[in-house]
CSV table of C-alpha atoms in Angstrom, one decimal:
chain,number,residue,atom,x,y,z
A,210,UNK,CA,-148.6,199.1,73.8
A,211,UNK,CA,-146.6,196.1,73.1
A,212,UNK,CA,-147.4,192.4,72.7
A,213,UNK,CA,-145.3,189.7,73.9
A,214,UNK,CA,-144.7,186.6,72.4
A,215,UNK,CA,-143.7,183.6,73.8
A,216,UNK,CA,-142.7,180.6,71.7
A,217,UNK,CA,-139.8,178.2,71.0
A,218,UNK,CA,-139.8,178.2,67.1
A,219,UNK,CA,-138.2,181.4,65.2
A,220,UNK,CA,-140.2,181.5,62.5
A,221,UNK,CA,-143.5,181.0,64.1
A,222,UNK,CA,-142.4,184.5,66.2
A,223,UNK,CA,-141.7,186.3,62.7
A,224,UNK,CA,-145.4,185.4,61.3
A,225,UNK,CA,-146.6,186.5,64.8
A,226,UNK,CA,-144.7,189.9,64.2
A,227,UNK,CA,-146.0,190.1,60.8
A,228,UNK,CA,-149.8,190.0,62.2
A,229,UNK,CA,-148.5,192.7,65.0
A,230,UNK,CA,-146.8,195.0,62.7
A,231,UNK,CA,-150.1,195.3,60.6
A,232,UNK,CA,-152.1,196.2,63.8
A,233,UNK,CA,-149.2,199.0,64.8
A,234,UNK,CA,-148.1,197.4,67.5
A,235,UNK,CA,-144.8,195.8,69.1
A,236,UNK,CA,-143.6,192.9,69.6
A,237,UNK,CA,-141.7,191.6,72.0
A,238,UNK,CA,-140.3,188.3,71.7
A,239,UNK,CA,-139.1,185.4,74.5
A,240,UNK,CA,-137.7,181.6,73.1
A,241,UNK,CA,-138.9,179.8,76.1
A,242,UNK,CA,-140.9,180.0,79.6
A,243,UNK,CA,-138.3,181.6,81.3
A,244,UNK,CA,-137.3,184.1,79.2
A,245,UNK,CA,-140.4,185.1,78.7
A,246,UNK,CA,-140.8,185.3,82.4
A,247,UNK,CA,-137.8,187.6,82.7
A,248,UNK,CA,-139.0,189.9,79.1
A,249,UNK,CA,-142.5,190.3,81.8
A,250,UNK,CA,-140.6,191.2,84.8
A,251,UNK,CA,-138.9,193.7,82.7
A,252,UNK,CA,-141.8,195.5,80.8
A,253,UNK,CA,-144.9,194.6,82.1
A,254,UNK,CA,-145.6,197.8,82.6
A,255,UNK,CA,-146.0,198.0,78.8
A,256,UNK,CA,-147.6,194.7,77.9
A,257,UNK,CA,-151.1,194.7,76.5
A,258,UNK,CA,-151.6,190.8,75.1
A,259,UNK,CA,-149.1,187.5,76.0
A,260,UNK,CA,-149.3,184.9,73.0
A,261,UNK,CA,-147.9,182.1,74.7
A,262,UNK,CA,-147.4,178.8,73.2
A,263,UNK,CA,-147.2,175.5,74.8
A,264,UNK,CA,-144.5,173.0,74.4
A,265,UNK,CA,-141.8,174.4,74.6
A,266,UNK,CA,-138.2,173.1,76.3
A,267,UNK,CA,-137.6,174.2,79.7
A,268,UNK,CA,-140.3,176.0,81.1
A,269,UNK,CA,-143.6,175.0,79.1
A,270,UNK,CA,-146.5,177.4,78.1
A,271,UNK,CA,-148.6,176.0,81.1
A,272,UNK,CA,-146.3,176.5,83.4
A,273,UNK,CA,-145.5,179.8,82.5
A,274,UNK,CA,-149.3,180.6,82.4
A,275,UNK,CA,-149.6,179.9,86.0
A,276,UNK,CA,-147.0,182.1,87.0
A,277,UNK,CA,-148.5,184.6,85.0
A,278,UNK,CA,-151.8,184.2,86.5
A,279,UNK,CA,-150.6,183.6,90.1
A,280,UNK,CA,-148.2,187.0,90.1
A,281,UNK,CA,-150.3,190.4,90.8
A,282,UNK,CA,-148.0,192.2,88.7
A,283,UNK,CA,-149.2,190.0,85.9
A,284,UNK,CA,-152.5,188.4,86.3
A,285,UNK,CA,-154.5,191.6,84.4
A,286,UNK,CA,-152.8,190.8,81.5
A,287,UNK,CA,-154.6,188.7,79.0
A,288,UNK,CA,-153.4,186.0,77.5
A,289,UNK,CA,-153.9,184.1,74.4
A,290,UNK,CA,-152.1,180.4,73.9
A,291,UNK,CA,-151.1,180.0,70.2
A,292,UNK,CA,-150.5,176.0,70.2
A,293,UNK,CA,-151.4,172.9,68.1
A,294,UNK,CA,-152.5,171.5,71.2
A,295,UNK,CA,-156.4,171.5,70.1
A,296,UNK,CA,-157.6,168.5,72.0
A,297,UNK,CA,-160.9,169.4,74.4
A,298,UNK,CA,-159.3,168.6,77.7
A,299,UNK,CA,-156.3,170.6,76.8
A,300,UNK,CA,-158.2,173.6,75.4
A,301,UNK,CA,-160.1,173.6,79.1
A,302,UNK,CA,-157.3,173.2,81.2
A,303,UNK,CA,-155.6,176.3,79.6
A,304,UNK,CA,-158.9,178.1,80.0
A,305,UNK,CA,-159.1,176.6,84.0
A,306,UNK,CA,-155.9,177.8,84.6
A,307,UNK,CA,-156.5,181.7,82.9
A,308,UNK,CA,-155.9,181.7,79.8
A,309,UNK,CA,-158.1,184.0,78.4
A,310,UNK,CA,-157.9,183.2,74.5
A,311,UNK,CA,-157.3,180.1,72.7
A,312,UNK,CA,-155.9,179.7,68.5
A,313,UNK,CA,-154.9,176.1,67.5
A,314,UNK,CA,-152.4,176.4,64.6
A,315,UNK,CA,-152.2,176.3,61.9
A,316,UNK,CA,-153.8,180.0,61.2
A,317,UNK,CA,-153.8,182.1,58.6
A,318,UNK,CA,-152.5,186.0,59.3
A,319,UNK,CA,-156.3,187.0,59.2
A,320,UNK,CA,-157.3,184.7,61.4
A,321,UNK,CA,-154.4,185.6,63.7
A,322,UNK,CA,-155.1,189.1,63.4
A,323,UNK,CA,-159.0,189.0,64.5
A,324,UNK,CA,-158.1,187.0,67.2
A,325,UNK,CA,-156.0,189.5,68.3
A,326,UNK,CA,-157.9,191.9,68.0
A,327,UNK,CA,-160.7,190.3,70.0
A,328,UNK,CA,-158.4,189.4,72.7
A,329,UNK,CA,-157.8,193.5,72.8
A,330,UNK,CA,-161.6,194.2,72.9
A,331,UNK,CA,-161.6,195.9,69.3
A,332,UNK,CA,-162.7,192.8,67.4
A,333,UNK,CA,-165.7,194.4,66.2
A,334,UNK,CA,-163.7,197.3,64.3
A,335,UNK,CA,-163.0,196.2,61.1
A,336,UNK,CA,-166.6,194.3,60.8
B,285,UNK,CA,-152.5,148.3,54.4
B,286,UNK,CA,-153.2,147.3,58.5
B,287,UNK,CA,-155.1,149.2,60.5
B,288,UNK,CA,-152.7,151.4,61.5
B,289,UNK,CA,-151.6,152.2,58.4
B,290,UNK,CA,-154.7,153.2,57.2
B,291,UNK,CA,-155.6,155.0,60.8
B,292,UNK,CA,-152.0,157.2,59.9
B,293,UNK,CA,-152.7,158.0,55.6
B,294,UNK,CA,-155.6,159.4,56.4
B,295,UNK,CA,-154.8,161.3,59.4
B,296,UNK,CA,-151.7,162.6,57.8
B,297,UNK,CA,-153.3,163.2,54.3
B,298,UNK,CA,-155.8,166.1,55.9
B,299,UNK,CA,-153.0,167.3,58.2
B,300,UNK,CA,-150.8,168.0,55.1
B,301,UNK,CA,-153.5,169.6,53.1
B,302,UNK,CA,-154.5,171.8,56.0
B,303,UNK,CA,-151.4,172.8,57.5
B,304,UNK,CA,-149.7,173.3,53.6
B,305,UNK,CA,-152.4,175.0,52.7
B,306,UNK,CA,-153.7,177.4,55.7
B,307,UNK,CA,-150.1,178.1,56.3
B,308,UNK,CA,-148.5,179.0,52.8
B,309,UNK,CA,-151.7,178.7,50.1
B,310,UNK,CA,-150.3,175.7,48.5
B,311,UNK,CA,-152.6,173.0,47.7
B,312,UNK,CA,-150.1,170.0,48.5
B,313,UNK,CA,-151.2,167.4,46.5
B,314,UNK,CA,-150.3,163.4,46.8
B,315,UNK,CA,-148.1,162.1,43.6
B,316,UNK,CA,-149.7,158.8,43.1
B,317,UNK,CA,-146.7,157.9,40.8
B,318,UNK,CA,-144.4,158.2,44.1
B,319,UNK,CA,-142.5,155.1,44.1
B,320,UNK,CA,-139.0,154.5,47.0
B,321,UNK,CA,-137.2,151.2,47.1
B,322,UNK,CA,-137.3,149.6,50.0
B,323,UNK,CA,-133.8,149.0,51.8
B,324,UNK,CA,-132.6,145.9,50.2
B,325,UNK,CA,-132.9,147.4,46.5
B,326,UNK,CA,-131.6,151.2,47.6
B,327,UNK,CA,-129.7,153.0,44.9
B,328,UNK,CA,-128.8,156.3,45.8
B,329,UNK,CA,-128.9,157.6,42.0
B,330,UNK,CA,-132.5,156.4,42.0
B,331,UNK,CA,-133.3,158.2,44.6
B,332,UNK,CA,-134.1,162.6,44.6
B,333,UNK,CA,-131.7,163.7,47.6
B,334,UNK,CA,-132.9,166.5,49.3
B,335,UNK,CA,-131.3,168.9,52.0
B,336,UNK,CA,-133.5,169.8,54.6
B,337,UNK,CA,-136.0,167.2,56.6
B,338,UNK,CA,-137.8,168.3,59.5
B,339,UNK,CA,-138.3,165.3,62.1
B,340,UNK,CA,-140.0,164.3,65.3
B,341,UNK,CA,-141.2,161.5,67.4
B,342,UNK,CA,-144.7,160.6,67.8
B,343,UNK,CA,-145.1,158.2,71.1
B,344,UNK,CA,-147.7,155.9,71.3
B,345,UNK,CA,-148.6,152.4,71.3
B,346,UNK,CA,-146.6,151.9,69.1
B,347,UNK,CA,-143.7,154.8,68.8
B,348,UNK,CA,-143.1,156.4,65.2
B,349,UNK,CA,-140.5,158.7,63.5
B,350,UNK,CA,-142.4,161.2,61.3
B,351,UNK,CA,-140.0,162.9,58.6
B,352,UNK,CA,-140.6,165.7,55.6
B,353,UNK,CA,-138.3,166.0,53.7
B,354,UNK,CA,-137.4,168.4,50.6
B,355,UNK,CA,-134.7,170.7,48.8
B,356,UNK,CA,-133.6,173.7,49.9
B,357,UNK,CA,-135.5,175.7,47.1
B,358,UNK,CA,-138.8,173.8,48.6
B,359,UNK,CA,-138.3,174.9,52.1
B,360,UNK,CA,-137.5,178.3,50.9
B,361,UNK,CA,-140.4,179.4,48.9
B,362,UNK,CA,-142.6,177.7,51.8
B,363,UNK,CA,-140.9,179.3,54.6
B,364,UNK,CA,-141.5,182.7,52.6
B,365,UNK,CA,-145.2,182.4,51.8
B,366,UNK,CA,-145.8,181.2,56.2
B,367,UNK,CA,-144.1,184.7,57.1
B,368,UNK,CA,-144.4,186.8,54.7
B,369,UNK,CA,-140.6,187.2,53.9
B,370,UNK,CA,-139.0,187.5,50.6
B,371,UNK,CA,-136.8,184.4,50.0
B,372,UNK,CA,-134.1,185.8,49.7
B,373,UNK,CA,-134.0,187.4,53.0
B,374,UNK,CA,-134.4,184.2,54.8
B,375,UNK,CA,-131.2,182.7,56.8
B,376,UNK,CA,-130.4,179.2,57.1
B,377,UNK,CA,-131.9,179.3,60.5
B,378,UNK,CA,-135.0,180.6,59.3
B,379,UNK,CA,-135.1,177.9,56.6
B,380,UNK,CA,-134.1,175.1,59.4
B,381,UNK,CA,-136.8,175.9,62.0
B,382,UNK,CA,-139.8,176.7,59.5
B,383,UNK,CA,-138.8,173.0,57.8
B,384,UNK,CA,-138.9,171.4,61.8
B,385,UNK,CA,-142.1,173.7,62.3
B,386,UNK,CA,-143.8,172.6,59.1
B,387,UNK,CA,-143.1,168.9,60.3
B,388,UNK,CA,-144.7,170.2,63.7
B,389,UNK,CA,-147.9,171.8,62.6
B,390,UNK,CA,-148.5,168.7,60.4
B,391,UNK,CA,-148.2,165.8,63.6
B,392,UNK,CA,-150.0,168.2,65.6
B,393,UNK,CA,-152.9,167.7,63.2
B,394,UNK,CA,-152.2,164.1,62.7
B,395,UNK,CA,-152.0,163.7,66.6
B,396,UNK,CA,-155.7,165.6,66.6
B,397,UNK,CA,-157.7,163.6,64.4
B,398,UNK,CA,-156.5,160.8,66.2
B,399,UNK,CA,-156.6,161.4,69.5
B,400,UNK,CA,-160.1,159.4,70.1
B,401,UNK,CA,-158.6,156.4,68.7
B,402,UNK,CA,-156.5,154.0,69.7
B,403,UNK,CA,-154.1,155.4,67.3
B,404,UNK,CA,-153.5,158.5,69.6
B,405,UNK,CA,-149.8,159.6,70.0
B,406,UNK,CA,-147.7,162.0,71.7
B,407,UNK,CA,-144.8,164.3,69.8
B,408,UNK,CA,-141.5,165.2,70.8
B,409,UNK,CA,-140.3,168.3,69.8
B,410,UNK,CA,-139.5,168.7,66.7
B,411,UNK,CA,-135.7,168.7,65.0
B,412,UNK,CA,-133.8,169.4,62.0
B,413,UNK,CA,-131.7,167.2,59.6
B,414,UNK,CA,-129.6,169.2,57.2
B,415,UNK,CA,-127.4,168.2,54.6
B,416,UNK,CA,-126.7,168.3,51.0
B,417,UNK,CA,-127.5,164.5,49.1
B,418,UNK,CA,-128.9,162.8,52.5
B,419,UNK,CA,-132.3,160.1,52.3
B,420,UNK,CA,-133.8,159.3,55.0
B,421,UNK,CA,-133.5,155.4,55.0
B,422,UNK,CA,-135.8,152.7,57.1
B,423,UNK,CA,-136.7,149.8,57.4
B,424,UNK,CA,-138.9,148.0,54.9
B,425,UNK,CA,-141.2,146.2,57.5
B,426,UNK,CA,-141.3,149.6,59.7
B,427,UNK,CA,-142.9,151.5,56.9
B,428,UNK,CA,-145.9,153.5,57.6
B,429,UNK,CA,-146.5,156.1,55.3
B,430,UNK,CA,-144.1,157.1,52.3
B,431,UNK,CA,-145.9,159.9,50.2
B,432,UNK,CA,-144.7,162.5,47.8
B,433,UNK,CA,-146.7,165.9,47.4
B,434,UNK,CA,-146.6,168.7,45.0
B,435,UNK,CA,-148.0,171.6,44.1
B,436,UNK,CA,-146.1,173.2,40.8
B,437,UNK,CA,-142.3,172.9,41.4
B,438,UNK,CA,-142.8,172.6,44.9
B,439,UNK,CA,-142.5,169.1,46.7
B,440,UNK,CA,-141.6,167.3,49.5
B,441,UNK,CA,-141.5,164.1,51.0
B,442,UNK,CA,-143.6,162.6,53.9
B,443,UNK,CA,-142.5,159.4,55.8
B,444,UNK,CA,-143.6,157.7,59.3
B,445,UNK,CA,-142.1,154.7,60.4
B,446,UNK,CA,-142.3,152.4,63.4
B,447,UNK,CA,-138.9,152.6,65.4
């Protein structure tokens, strides 16, 4: 199963892979809405979990979220946005539009990885 | 201090300790000792010139540049302890975007606490100024914040400024 991540900054993508890599999974990685739109069309076959953050350039996180939840190829897979938007309203609107998971950064890697883990149903595992 | 001045330390203060020290482990601390002339006294030798500053705009009432700025050994070790990669495996590009992202996490934080007041900004996204010997140099009256932290070795430095 892999897990796609979707976010404008590098580095942020390298601790994401970091957290994936300890869980066994892979990672595959888009820089912006649209490429991550074309990495979905590509292998959605084999994507468990979208980590999508939100401003980015181009096509944005939300934007990208609502083509992910109005597209029947893609609307089953969950999706968790990885942002430092934390304000209420935002947080809501995310969740209003199908987002099914919510992290603010920053995170730690444990943090990152329970969340993870809950947004794959095994949260409870390690516990 | 004015209002907004205060509004902004504090705001920034718990941003930097948060985002330092969730993200890397280091406790950032402020160096009350911190002293940078203002523009009409500027000497360059007077002055620590660093390498790397990560930048961004924060738009509100009353629209800010935010800037951190450190050496390149700085950005390395704290780019290495956020991913987990030895520093001497990272690339300049690595170094360049976790500097800018460092600068993001940190406004994001800031914007948070003060969303509810009427201190509340928007941010751009954020950029990268790179460059051996280079200040980041403002006006004295648009000064907002001008902080130093450390922890150990490490330090960098944090300013917002009305533009």
């Amino acid at each position: 199963m892999k897990i796609l991540s979707v976010d404008d900054s590098a580095i942020v993508r390298k601790i994401i892979q970091g957290a994936v890599e300890v869980l066994n999974f892979d990672l595959l990685e888009a820089s912006d809405g649209l490429e991550g739109k074309k990495v979905l069309e590509e292998h959605h076959e084999e994507i468990g979990l979208i980590l999508l953050d939100w401003n980015m350039p181009g096509m944005n996180g939300m934007e990208l979220l609502q083509v992910i939840k109005g597209d029947e190829q893609f609307r089953h897979i969950p999706v968790m946005m990885v942002t430092t938007e934390s304000e209420k309203e935002n947080i809501v609107r995310a969740i209003k539009e199908g987002a099914e998971h919510y992290v603010v950064k920053p995170f730690t890697m444990e943090e990152l990885i329970k969340k993870i883990l809950e947004c794959l149903g095994q949260g409870d595992q390690d516990e | 201090m004015n209002e907004q001045e205060l509004a902004y330390h504090r705001a920034f203060t718990v941003a930097v300790s948060e985002v330092m020290g969730t993200m890397t482990g280091f406790e950032m601390e402020e160096d009350e000792a911190f002293f940078t002339p203002d523009e009409e006294s500027f000497d360059p030798k007077e002055t620590q010139p660093c390498e790397i500053s990560g930048a961004m705009v924060l738009l509100g009432k009353k629209n800010c540049m935010a800037t951190v700025t450190m050496t390149r050994t700085t950005a390395s070790m704290l780019v290495s302890y956020m991913t987990g990669i030895p520093y001497y495996e990272l690339k300049n590009g690595d170094l360049f975007d976790g500097v800018a992202e460092m600068m993001n996490l940190m406004a994001g934080r800031a914007k948070a606490l003060l969303s509810d007041s009427e201190y509340h900004f928007d941010i751009s996204p954020p950029f990268t100024i790179v460059g051996e010997n280079h200040y980041i140099v403002h006006k004295k009256q648009a000064k907002l914040i001008q902080k130093r932290f450390v922890s150990n070795e490490l330090s960098f430095i944090l300013k917002v400024f009305n533009v």
